[in-house]
mmCIF file of C-alpha atoms in Angstrom:
data_model
loop_
_atom_site.group_PDB
_atom_site.id
_atom_site.type_symbol
_atom_site.label_atom_id
_atom_site.label_comp_id
_atom_site.label_asym_id
_atom_site.label_seq_id
_atom_site.Cartn_x
_atom_site.Cartn_y
_atom_site.Cartn_z
ATOM 1 C CA MET A 1 53.929 117.492 51.294
ATOM 2 C CA SER A 2 57.058 116.731 49.813
ATOM 3 C CA SER A 3 54.887 115.320 47.129
ATOM 4 C CA LEU A 4 53.916 118.492 45.827
ATOM 5 C CA LEU A 5 57.755 119.254 44.917
ATOM 6 C CA LEU A 6 58.385 115.934 43.392
ATOM 7 C CA SER A 7 58.021 115.236 39.732
ATOM 8 C CA LEU A 8 54.902 116.840 37.793
ATOM 9 C CA SER A 9 54.233 113.792 35.578
ATOM 10 C CA SER A 10 50.655 113.001 37.577
ATOM 11 C CA LYS A 11 47.662 114.429 37.480
ATOM 12 C CA SER A 12 47.651 114.613 41.017
ATOM 13 C CA SER A 13 51.396 116.300 41.294
ATOM 14 C CA LEU A 14 49.460 118.952 39.167
ATOM 15 C CA ARG A 15 46.644 119.701 41.490
ATOM 16 C CA LYS A 16 48.569 119.362 44.399
ATOM 17 C CA LEU A 17 51.067 122.169 43.009
ATOM 18 C CA ALA A 18 48.407 124.063 41.520
ATOM 19 C CA LEU A 19 46.434 123.915 45.407
ATOM 20 C CA ARG A 20 50.157 125.163 46.410
ATOM 21 C CA CYS A 21 50.572 127.934 44.176
ATOM 22 C CA GLN A 22 47.242 129.216 45.861
ATOM 23 C CA THR A 23 47.737 128.764 49.013
ATOM 24 C CA LEU A 24 50.920 130.884 49.270
ATOM 25 C CA ARG A 25 49.345 133.527 47.854
ATOM 26 C CA MET A 26 47.281 133.767 50.628
ATOM 27 C CA PHE A 27 50.847 135.318 52.579
ATOM 28 C CA SER A 28 52.038 137.093 49.566
ATOM 29 C CA SER A 29 48.140 138.942 48.367
ATOM 30 C CA SER A 30 47.123 142.334 49.152
ATOM 31 C CA THR A 31 44.522 141.252 51.609
ATOM 32 C CA THR A 32 44.302 137.387 52.908
ATOM 33 C CA ASN A 33 41.188 135.591 53.786
ATOM 34 C CA PRO A 34 40.466 134.471 57.330
ATOM 35 C CA PHE A 35 41.594 130.913 57.689
ATOM 36 C CA LEU A 36 42.330 128.511 60.356
ATOM 37 C CA LEU A 37 45.988 127.354 61.371
ATOM 38 C CA HIS A 38 44.636 123.686 62.570
ATOM 39 C CA ARG A 39 48.694 122.276 62.846
ATOM 40 C CA ALA A 40 52.421 122.994 62.116
ATOM 41 C CA THR A 41 54.686 119.769 62.235
ATOM 42 C CA PRO A 42 58.464 120.132 61.459
ATOM 43 C CA CYS A 43 59.480 117.689 58.234
ATOM 44 C CA GLY A 44 62.168 117.308 55.740
ATOM 45 C CA GLU A 45 65.924 116.878 56.934
ATOM 46 C CA GLU A 46 66.335 117.988 60.288
ATOM 47 C CA ALA A 47 63.710 119.826 60.533
ATOM 48 C CA GLN A 48 64.335 122.225 57.993
ATOM 49 C CA LYS A 49 60.663 123.142 56.976
ATOM 50 C CA THR A 50 57.274 123.970 58.968
ATOM 51 C CA GLU A 51 54.785 121.997 57.478
ATOM 52 C CA PHE A 52 51.177 124.010 57.950
ATOM 53 C CA LEU A 53 48.076 122.371 57.739
ATOM 54 C CA MET A 54 45.290 124.907 57.436
ATOM 55 C CA PHE A 55 41.560 124.569 56.653
ATOM 56 C CA ASP A 56 39.376 127.338 54.707
ATOM 57 C CA PRO A 57 36.270 128.503 56.369
ATOM 58 C CA ALA A 58 34.805 129.156 53.022
ATOM 59 C CA LYS A 59 35.138 126.231 51.153
ATOM 60 C CA GLU A 60 35.430 124.133 54.201
ATOM 61 C CA GLU A 61 38.646 122.443 52.606
ATOM 62 C CA TYR A 62 42.135 121.567 54.578
ATOM 63 C CA PHE A 63 45.501 122.383 52.479
ATOM 64 C CA THR A 64 49.052 122.656 53.515
ATOM 65 C CA VAL A 65 51.774 124.849 53.327
ATOM 66 C CA VAL A 66 55.448 124.082 53.456
ATOM 67 C CA ASP A 67 57.080 127.045 54.966
ATOM 68 C CA LYS A 68 60.347 128.531 57.127
ATOM 69 C CA PRO A 69 60.968 126.563 60.041
ATOM 70 C CA LEU A 70 59.950 126.884 63.484
ATOM 71 C CA PRO A 71 62.543 129.838 65.131
ATOM 72 C CA LYS A 72 64.327 128.193 67.483
ATOM 73 C CA ASP A 73 63.060 130.762 70.215
ATOM 74 C CA LEU A 74 59.569 129.261 69.738
ATOM 75 C CA ILE A 75 60.450 125.547 69.872
ATOM 76 C CA LYS A 76 60.334 125.215 73.560
ATOM 77 C CA SER A 77 57.788 128.071 74.107
ATOM 78 C CA LYS A 78 53.469 127.197 74.483
ATOM 79 C CA LEU A 79 51.462 129.557 72.339
ATOM 80 C CA VAL A 80 48.864 130.635 75.002
ATOM 81 C CA GLY A 81 46.689 133.176 72.520
ATOM 82 C CA SER A 82 46.838 135.532 69.538
ATOM 83 C CA SER A 83 45.913 138.732 67.685
ATOM 84 C CA HIS A 84 46.506 140.730 64.423
ATOM 85 C CA GLY A 85 47.749 137.629 63.365
ATOM 86 C CA TRP A 86 50.397 137.738 66.105
ATOM 87 C CA GLY A 87 51.039 134.438 68.777
ATOM 88 C CA VAL A 88 52.060 135.335 72.242
ATOM 89 C CA TYR A 89 54.451 132.698 73.949
ATOM 90 C CA LEU A 90 55.135 132.014 77.364
ATOM 91 C CA SER A 91 58.696 130.518 78.110
ATOM 92 C CA SER A 92 60.810 129.175 80.416
ATOM 93 C CA PRO A 93 61.033 130.378 83.137
ATOM 94 C CA ASP A 94 59.414 133.856 83.322
ATOM 95 C CA TYR A 95 59.858 135.054 79.708
ATOM 96 C CA ILE A 96 56.992 136.206 77.400
ATOM 97 C CA LEU A 97 56.982 136.481 73.691
ATOM 98 C CA ILE A 98 55.387 137.852 70.463
ATOM 99 C CA SER A 99 55.938 136.336 67.287
ATOM 100 C CA ASN A 100 53.770 137.057 63.760
ATOM 101 C CA TYR A 101 54.945 133.257 63.008
ATOM 102 C CA PRO A 102 53.422 132.154 60.621
ATOM 103 C CA SER A 103 51.214 134.099 59.675
ATOM 104 C CA SER A 104 54.167 136.586 58.257
ATOM 105 C CA SER A 105 54.885 136.478 54.602
ATOM 106 C CA LYS A 106 58.817 137.255 54.832
ATOM 107 C CA SER A 107 61.518 134.906 55.446
ATOM 108 C CA ASN A 108 62.454 136.185 58.468
ATOM 109 C CA PRO A 109 59.525 136.770 60.944
ATOM 110 C CA LYS A 110 60.006 138.925 63.915
ATOM 111 C CA ILE A 111 60.498 137.901 67.790
ATOM 112 C CA ILE A 112 59.546 140.073 70.517
ATOM 113 C CA ASP A 113 60.456 139.800 74.326
ATOM 114 C CA LEU A 114 58.624 141.433 76.432
ATOM 115 C CA PRO A 115 59.125 141.973 80.108
ATOM 116 C CA PRO A 116 58.900 138.904 82.279
ATOM 117 C CA ARG A 117 56.006 137.547 83.955
ATOM 118 C CA PRO A 118 54.508 138.685 87.094
ATOM 119 C CA SER A 119 55.267 136.923 90.359
ATOM 120 C CA LEU A 120 52.043 137.266 92.480
ATOM 121 C CA ASN A 121 51.001 135.581 95.729
ATOM 122 C CA GLY A 122 47.623 133.162 94.567
ATOM 123 C CA SER A 123 48.288 133.868 90.754
ATOM 124 C CA GLN A 124 48.972 131.277 88.053
ATOM 125 C CA THR A 125 50.669 132.945 85.491
ATOM 126 C CA GLU A 126 51.622 129.842 83.407
ATOM 127 C CA LEU A 127 47.935 129.914 82.809
ATOM 128 C CA VAL A 128 46.578 132.660 80.353
ATOM 129 C CA SER A 129 42.919 133.243 80.020
ATOM 130 C CA GLY A 130 43.129 136.197 77.347
ATOM 131 C CA VAL A 131 45.202 138.085 74.723
ATOM 132 C CA ALA A 132 44.398 141.121 72.746
ATOM 133 C CA MET A 133 46.572 143.665 71.135
ATOM 134 C CA SER A 134 45.179 147.127 70.163
ATOM 135 C CA SER A 135 47.135 147.035 66.849
ATOM 136 C CA SER A 136 50.237 144.830 64.899
ATOM 137 C CA PRO A 137 52.798 145.469 66.914
ATOM 138 C CA GLU A 138 54.807 146.388 64.228
ATOM 139 C CA LYS A 139 52.665 149.494 64.740
ATOM 140 C CA GLU A 140 54.669 152.306 66.887
ATOM 141 C CA ASP A 141 51.419 152.921 69.396
ATOM 142 C CA CYS A 142 50.786 149.068 70.100
ATOM 143 C CA ILE A 143 49.488 148.054 73.538
ATOM 144 C CA ILE A 144 49.185 144.110 74.262
ATOM 145 C CA ALA A 145 47.206 142.966 77.323
ATOM 146 C CA VAL A 146 47.538 139.627 78.446
ATOM 147 C CA LYS A 147 45.004 137.846 81.256
ATOM 148 C CA TYR A 148 46.688 135.429 83.505
ATOM 149 C CA MET A 149 44.580 133.386 85.673
ATOM 150 C CA GLY A 150 43.980 135.158 89.094
ATOM 151 C CA ARG A 151 44.031 138.653 89.703
ATOM 152 C CA PRO A 152 46.976 139.824 87.483
ATOM 153 C CA VAL A 153 46.953 141.379 83.987
ATOM 154 C CA SER A 154 49.750 142.383 82.235
ATOM 155 C CA ILE A 155 49.829 145.502 80.124
ATOM 156 C CA TYR A 156 52.989 145.646 77.403
ATOM 157 C CA THR A 157 53.804 148.744 74.839
ATOM 158 C CA PRO A 158 56.786 147.062 72.921
ATOM 159 C CA ASN A 159 57.436 149.821 70.923
ATOM 160 C CA LYS A 160 57.797 152.431 73.943
ATOM 161 C CA GLU A 161 60.689 153.453 76.538
ATOM 162 C CA THR A 162 58.767 152.019 79.360
ATOM 163 C CA LYS A 163 57.780 148.033 77.801
ATOM 164 C CA GLY A 164 54.920 147.998 80.274
ATOM 165 C CA PHE A 165 53.565 147.628 83.839
ATOM 166 C CA LEU A 166 51.109 145.525 85.652
ATOM 167 C CA LEU A 167 47.293 146.065 86.717
ATOM 168 C CA ALA A 168 45.967 143.631 89.575
ATOM 169 C CA MET A 169 41.788 143.229 90.204
ATOM 170 C CA SER A 170 40.803 144.527 93.790
ATOM 171 C CA THR A 171 40.126 141.391 95.771
ATOM 172 C CA ARG A 172 36.231 142.107 95.874
ATOM 173 C CA LEU A 173 36.486 141.442 92.107
ATOM 174 C CA PHE A 174 39.001 138.434 92.186
ATOM 175 C CA ASP A 175 35.325 135.802 91.676
ATOM 176 C CA TYR A 176 34.111 137.293 88.840
ATOM 177 C CA PHE A 177 37.146 137.931 85.993
ATOM 178 C CA GLU A 178 39.789 134.906 86.786
ATOM 179 C CA GLN A 179 38.964 133.457 83.730
ATOM 180 C CA SER A 180 37.963 136.268 82.248
ATOM 181 C CA LYS A 181 38.937 136.584 77.780
ATOM 182 C CA LEU A 182 39.930 140.019 76.774
ATOM 183 C CA MET A 183 39.056 142.378 73.860
ATOM 184 C CA TYR A 184 40.394 145.484 72.482
ATOM 185 C CA SER A 185 37.844 148.027 70.987
ATOM 186 C CA LYS A 186 39.368 150.333 68.534
ATOM 187 C CA ARG A 187 35.735 152.670 68.618
ATOM 188 C CA ASP A 188 36.455 153.293 72.188
ATOM 189 C CA GLN A 189 40.485 152.806 72.145
ATOM 190 C CA ARG A 190 39.698 150.766 75.350
ATOM 191 C CA PHE A 191 40.264 146.574 76.212
ATOM 192 C CA TYR A 192 37.404 145.089 77.705
ATOM 193 C CA MET A 193 37.081 141.863 79.710
ATOM 194 C CA PRO A 194 33.646 140.528 80.400
ATOM 195 C CA SER A 195 33.649 139.109 84.219
ATOM 196 C CA SER A 196 32.951 134.949 84.540
ATOM 197 C CA GLY A 197 29.201 135.594 84.876
ATOM 198 C CA GLY A 198 28.874 137.725 81.695
ATOM 199 C CA HIS A 199 27.043 140.440 84.165
ATOM 200 C CA HIS A 200 29.646 142.730 84.180
ATOM 201 C CA LEU A 201 32.595 145.010 82.469
ATOM 202 C CA TRP A 202 35.883 145.610 83.127
ATOM 203 C CA SER A 203 37.881 148.703 81.108
ATOM 204 C CA TRP A 204 40.593 150.353 81.138
ATOM 205 C CA VAL A 205 42.398 151.987 78.537
ATOM 206 C CA GLY A 206 46.230 150.500 78.466
ATOM 207 C CA LEU A 207 48.261 153.401 79.804
ATOM 208 C CA PRO A 208 49.818 153.248 83.401
ATOM 209 C CA SER A 209 47.511 156.291 85.107
ATOM 210 C CA THR A 210 44.353 154.477 83.711
ATOM 211 C CA THR A 211 41.707 153.530 86.567
ATOM 212 C CA PRO A 212 39.914 150.907 85.485
ATOM 213 C CA GLN A 213 36.110 151.297 85.310
ATOM 214 C CA TYR A 214 33.607 148.619 86.496
ATOM 215 C CA HIS A 215 30.305 148.470 84.284
ATOM 216 C CA GLU A 216 27.035 146.478 85.313
ATOM 217 C CA LEU A 217 25.309 145.336 82.471
ATOM 218 C CA LYS A 218 21.648 145.199 81.710
ATOM 219 C CA PHE A 219 19.979 142.636 79.561
ATOM 220 C CA HIS A 220 17.220 143.564 77.182
ATOM 221 C CA ASN A 221 14.443 142.062 74.897
ATOM 222 C CA LEU A 222 15.446 138.364 76.005
ATOM 223 C CA PRO A 223 13.505 135.391 74.627
ATOM 224 C CA GLN A 224 11.107 133.165 75.866
ATOM 225 C CA PHE A 225 12.814 129.762 77.037
ATOM 226 C CA SER A 226 10.834 126.075 76.783
ATOM 227 C CA HIS A 227 11.937 124.372 79.922
ATOM 228 C CA SER A 228 13.837 121.939 77.539
ATOM 229 C CA GLU A 229 15.828 124.776 76.651
ATOM 230 C CA LEU A 230 16.217 125.816 80.427
ATOM 231 C CA GLN A 231 17.461 122.500 81.354
ATOM 232 C CA LEU A 232 20.279 122.114 78.859
ATOM 233 C CA PHE A 233 21.259 125.881 80.114
ATOM 234 C CA ASP A 234 21.322 124.526 83.091
ATOM 235 C CA SER A 235 23.695 121.551 82.237
ATOM 236 C CA CYS A 236 26.334 123.507 80.335
ATOM 237 C CA TYR A 237 29.714 124.826 80.814
ATOM 238 C CA ARG A 238 29.381 128.885 80.301
ATOM 239 C CA ALA A 239 31.903 131.629 78.379
ATOM 240 C CA HIS A 240 31.643 134.968 77.706
ATOM 241 C CA GLU A 241 32.851 136.854 74.719
ATOM 242 C CA LEU A 242 32.970 139.972 73.469
ATOM 243 C CA VAL A 243 33.834 141.420 70.101
ATOM 244 C CA GLU A 244 33.457 144.193 67.746
ATOM 245 C CA SER A 245 32.653 144.740 64.247
ATOM 246 C CA PRO A 246 34.408 146.608 61.742
ATOM 247 C CA SER A 247 32.110 149.361 61.998
ATOM 248 C CA GLY A 248 32.623 149.442 65.501
ATOM 249 C CA GLN A 249 29.391 147.594 66.817
ATOM 250 C CA ARG A 250 30.094 145.641 69.819
ATOM 251 C CA PHE A 251 28.435 142.304 70.605
ATOM 252 C CA LEU A 252 28.494 140.043 74.262
ATOM 253 C CA LEU A 253 28.181 136.372 73.249
ATOM 254 C CA LYS A 254 27.659 133.336 75.896
ATOM 255 C CA TRP A 255 28.423 130.261 74.888
ATOM 256 C CA TYR A 256 26.960 127.407 76.170
ATOM 257 C CA VAL A 257 28.715 123.956 75.691
ATOM 258 C CA GLU A 258 27.928 120.089 76.753
ATOM 259 C CA SER A 259 30.688 118.265 77.914
ATOM 260 C CA PRO A 260 30.600 114.414 78.530
ATOM 261 C CA ALA A 261 30.972 115.188 82.721
ATOM 262 C CA ASN A 262 28.736 118.239 82.975
ATOM 263 C CA LYS A 263 30.138 121.219 83.326
ATOM 264 C CA SER A 264 33.885 119.947 83.438
ATOM 265 C CA LEU A 265 36.817 122.006 83.362
ATOM 266 C CA ILE A 266 37.841 121.620 79.595
ATOM 267 C CA PHE A 267 35.725 123.541 76.921
ATOM 268 C CA ASN A 268 35.950 121.445 74.122
ATOM 269 C CA CYS A 269 33.134 123.338 72.013
ATOM 270 C CA GLY A 270 32.540 119.839 70.079
ATOM 271 C CA GLY A 271 29.636 119.991 72.336
ATOM 272 C CA THR A 272 28.400 123.473 71.353
ATOM 273 C CA LYS A 273 24.724 123.509 71.956
ATOM 274 C CA ARG A 274 23.702 127.108 71.797
ATOM 275 C CA PHE A 275 24.749 130.931 71.345
ATOM 276 C CA MET A 276 23.315 133.862 72.962
ATOM 277 C CA VAL A 277 23.839 137.014 71.183
ATOM 278 C CA PHE A 278 23.559 140.532 72.565
ATOM 279 C CA ARG A 279 24.116 144.042 70.871
ATOM 280 C CA VAL A 280 25.890 146.615 73.270
ATOM 281 C CA GLU A 281 23.683 149.764 72.809
ATOM 282 C CA GLU A 282 24.495 153.564 75.108
ATOM 283 C CA ASP A 283 24.978 152.753 78.768
ATOM 284 C CA MET A 284 26.045 149.193 79.089
ATOM 285 C CA ASN A 285 22.418 147.977 77.679
ATOM 286 C CA MET A 286 22.868 144.782 76.504
ATOM 287 C CA CYS A 287 19.904 144.087 73.636
ATOM 288 C CA TYR A 288 19.056 139.987 72.465
ATOM 289 C CA THR A 289 19.351 139.925 68.663
ATOM 290 C CA GLU A 290 19.266 136.777 66.493
ATOM 291 C CA ASP A 291 20.339 139.000 63.584
ATOM 292 C CA ILE A 292 23.698 140.793 63.015
ATOM 293 C CA GLY A 293 23.418 141.329 58.809
ATOM 294 C CA ASP A 294 26.445 140.566 56.875
ATOM 295 C CA LEU A 295 29.095 139.526 59.626
ATOM 296 C CA CYS A 296 30.511 136.343 60.864
ATOM 297 C CA ILE A 297 32.476 136.390 63.945
ATOM 298 C CA PHE A 298 35.515 134.247 64.691
ATOM 299 C CA LEU A 299 36.048 132.768 68.642
ATOM 300 C CA GLY A 300 38.695 130.306 69.915
ATOM 301 C CA ASN A 301 42.701 130.139 70.930
ATOM 302 C CA ASN A 302 42.849 134.124 69.254
ATOM 303 C CA GLU A 303 41.359 137.794 70.323
ATOM 304 C CA PRO A 304 37.840 137.301 69.113
ATOM 305 C CA PHE A 305 37.678 139.500 65.617
ATOM 306 C CA CYS A 306 34.486 140.224 62.987
ATOM 307 C CA VAL A 307 34.504 140.379 59.064
ATOM 308 C CA LYS A 308 31.866 141.192 56.509
ATOM 309 C CA ALA A 309 30.888 137.874 55.038
ATOM 310 C CA SER A 310 30.313 139.660 51.499
ATOM 311 C CA LEU A 311 34.066 140.286 51.244
ATOM 312 C CA PHE A 312 34.874 136.708 51.381
ATOM 313 C CA PRO A 313 32.426 134.981 49.220
ATOM 314 C CA GLY A 314 31.959 131.455 50.967
ATOM 315 C CA LEU A 315 31.053 132.622 54.205
ATOM 316 C CA ASN A 316 28.349 132.579 56.239
ATOM 317 C CA PRO A 317 26.595 135.916 56.885
ATOM 318 C CA ASN A 318 24.811 135.889 60.572
ATOM 319 C CA SER A 319 27.428 133.306 61.383
ATOM 320 C CA ILE A 320 29.337 132.464 64.090
ATOM 321 C CA TYR A 321 33.022 130.067 63.712
ATOM 322 C CA PHE A 322 34.075 128.702 66.791
ATOM 323 C CA LEU A 323 36.925 126.915 67.798
ATOM 324 C CA GLY A 324 37.489 124.749 71.167
ATOM 325 C CA GLU A 325 40.625 123.988 73.369
ATOM 326 C CA GLY A 326 42.639 121.378 72.356
ATOM 327 C CA TYR A 327 44.265 120.608 68.873
ATOM 328 C CA GLY A 328 41.888 121.319 66.987
ATOM 329 C CA GLU A 329 38.782 119.493 68.474
ATOM 330 C CA GLY A 330 35.479 121.028 68.027
ATOM 331 C CA TYR A 331 35.142 123.500 65.607
ATOM 332 C CA GLY A 332 32.467 124.408 63.411
ATOM 333 C CA VAL A 333 29.684 127.266 62.246
ATOM 334 C CA TYR A 334 26.465 128.475 64.124
ATOM 335 C CA ASP A 335 23.852 129.725 62.501
ATOM 336 C CA ILE A 336 22.307 132.326 64.785
ATOM 337 C CA ALA A 337 19.016 132.845 62.998
ATOM 338 C CA THR A 338 18.184 129.345 63.543
ATOM 339 C CA ARG A 339 19.835 128.729 66.557
ATOM 340 C CA THR A 340 21.754 125.673 65.292
ATOM 341 C CA PRO A 341 25.472 124.569 65.512
ATOM 342 C CA ARG A 342 27.021 122.658 62.776
ATOM 343 C CA SER A 343 30.623 120.441 63.277
ATOM 344 C CA PHE A 344 32.952 121.070 60.569
ATOM 345 C CA THR A 345 33.347 117.661 57.837
ATOM 346 C CA PRO A 346 35.919 118.503 55.224
ATOM 347 C CA LYS A 347 36.185 116.632 52.334
ATOM 348 C CA SER A 348 39.339 115.056 53.873
ATOM 349 C CA THR A 349 40.205 114.777 57.530
ATOM 350 C CA PRO A 350 43.991 115.180 58.131
ATOM 351 C CA ASN A 351 45.473 112.469 60.208
ATOM 352 C CA CYS A 352 46.512 113.519 64.117
ATOM 353 C CA CYS A 353 49.945 114.179 64.280
ATOM 354 C CA SER A 354 51.605 113.693 68.152
ATOM 355 C CA GLU A 355 54.294 116.546 66.934
ATOM 356 C CA GLN A 356 52.403 119.722 66.266
ATOM 357 C CA ILE A 357 53.887 122.614 67.872
ATOM 358 C CA VAL A 358 51.254 125.684 67.436
ATOM 359 C CA LEU A 359 48.160 125.311 69.400
ATOM 360 C CA PRO A 360 45.386 126.301 66.870
ATOM 361 C CA TYR A 361 43.758 129.546 66.008
ATOM 362 C CA TRP A 362 42.300 131.637 63.421
ATOM 363 C CA ILE A 363 43.980 134.154 61.150
ATOM 364 C CA PRO A 364 42.451 137.477 60.858
ATOM 365 C CA PRO A 365 42.347 138.870 57.324
ATOM 366 C CA THR A 366 45.788 140.869 56.799
ATOM 367 C CA SER A 367 46.998 143.431 54.384
ATOM 368 C CA HIS A 368 50.658 142.841 53.044
#
């Protein structure tokens, strides 16, 4: 990236400088495009800067930005999820932090300490399966939910006098939600969590007095599957995601991934074979659909989000942009109408770097 800051005598340097100016505007314009933070690596003398490798899904191109260094408090922390452009980090031994680094356009990113992780018998609070936020933590009424492996869900209210509390699922429901994801519904002002099997939802409003509600899902308009399709589904690992559109319409997604060692615990989305999309209707009726209109959905190491494709030229409507676990392996776009996944093959592929310090995730559009 240092070549961008050297002599402008060559056309190559001019092109690189123009690209840098263009990408910096993503952090300073009134509204950014959705993009993938693919990698972050320390660079320069004594790592005084951080080089961010981004991926633009509209142009299907990488671009690079050199910006502020990784804050010291985050160097030894582990990013476990993101929402509203904020990362959630686990820090040893029991600390949990949130930060708007690196999506913040400010020179000094914010870092907020949250109460320590819960300590419960039989739970794995060093492993997180889902993160969701009601709004940006900069807003007074922000509520943050972190789902750990097992029973506990921690609820944090960073701007309130009471900083947080713990919800724990009953033993009866433990197996159904152990590895579940989270989503916050602006329309309902509730957190939702689909069960691992995709047949139930757990919801709550995010307050200490909340009584969680359990919803049984009813599926309708299911397509007829061929014998080969049924065999494929049986060979795949399956995950479930819930996402809400800007208008408040919710969708449940069943995500089928085939791994080399069938049903491996590693959810590598390079083997994505199929998505099934269900429109959430009244009374928890799930109606199968292959048409979500002008919308596109972003799934990965972030709270799922949905945008109107027409507002961001180059994005494909009626599509799902997906990102696998690991450092950027297995990301692409899925056409819902044709049931076709396509892995991205950018014009230039970056070299792998062992010093990467940020887990890849999609950053939603933000206004500055």
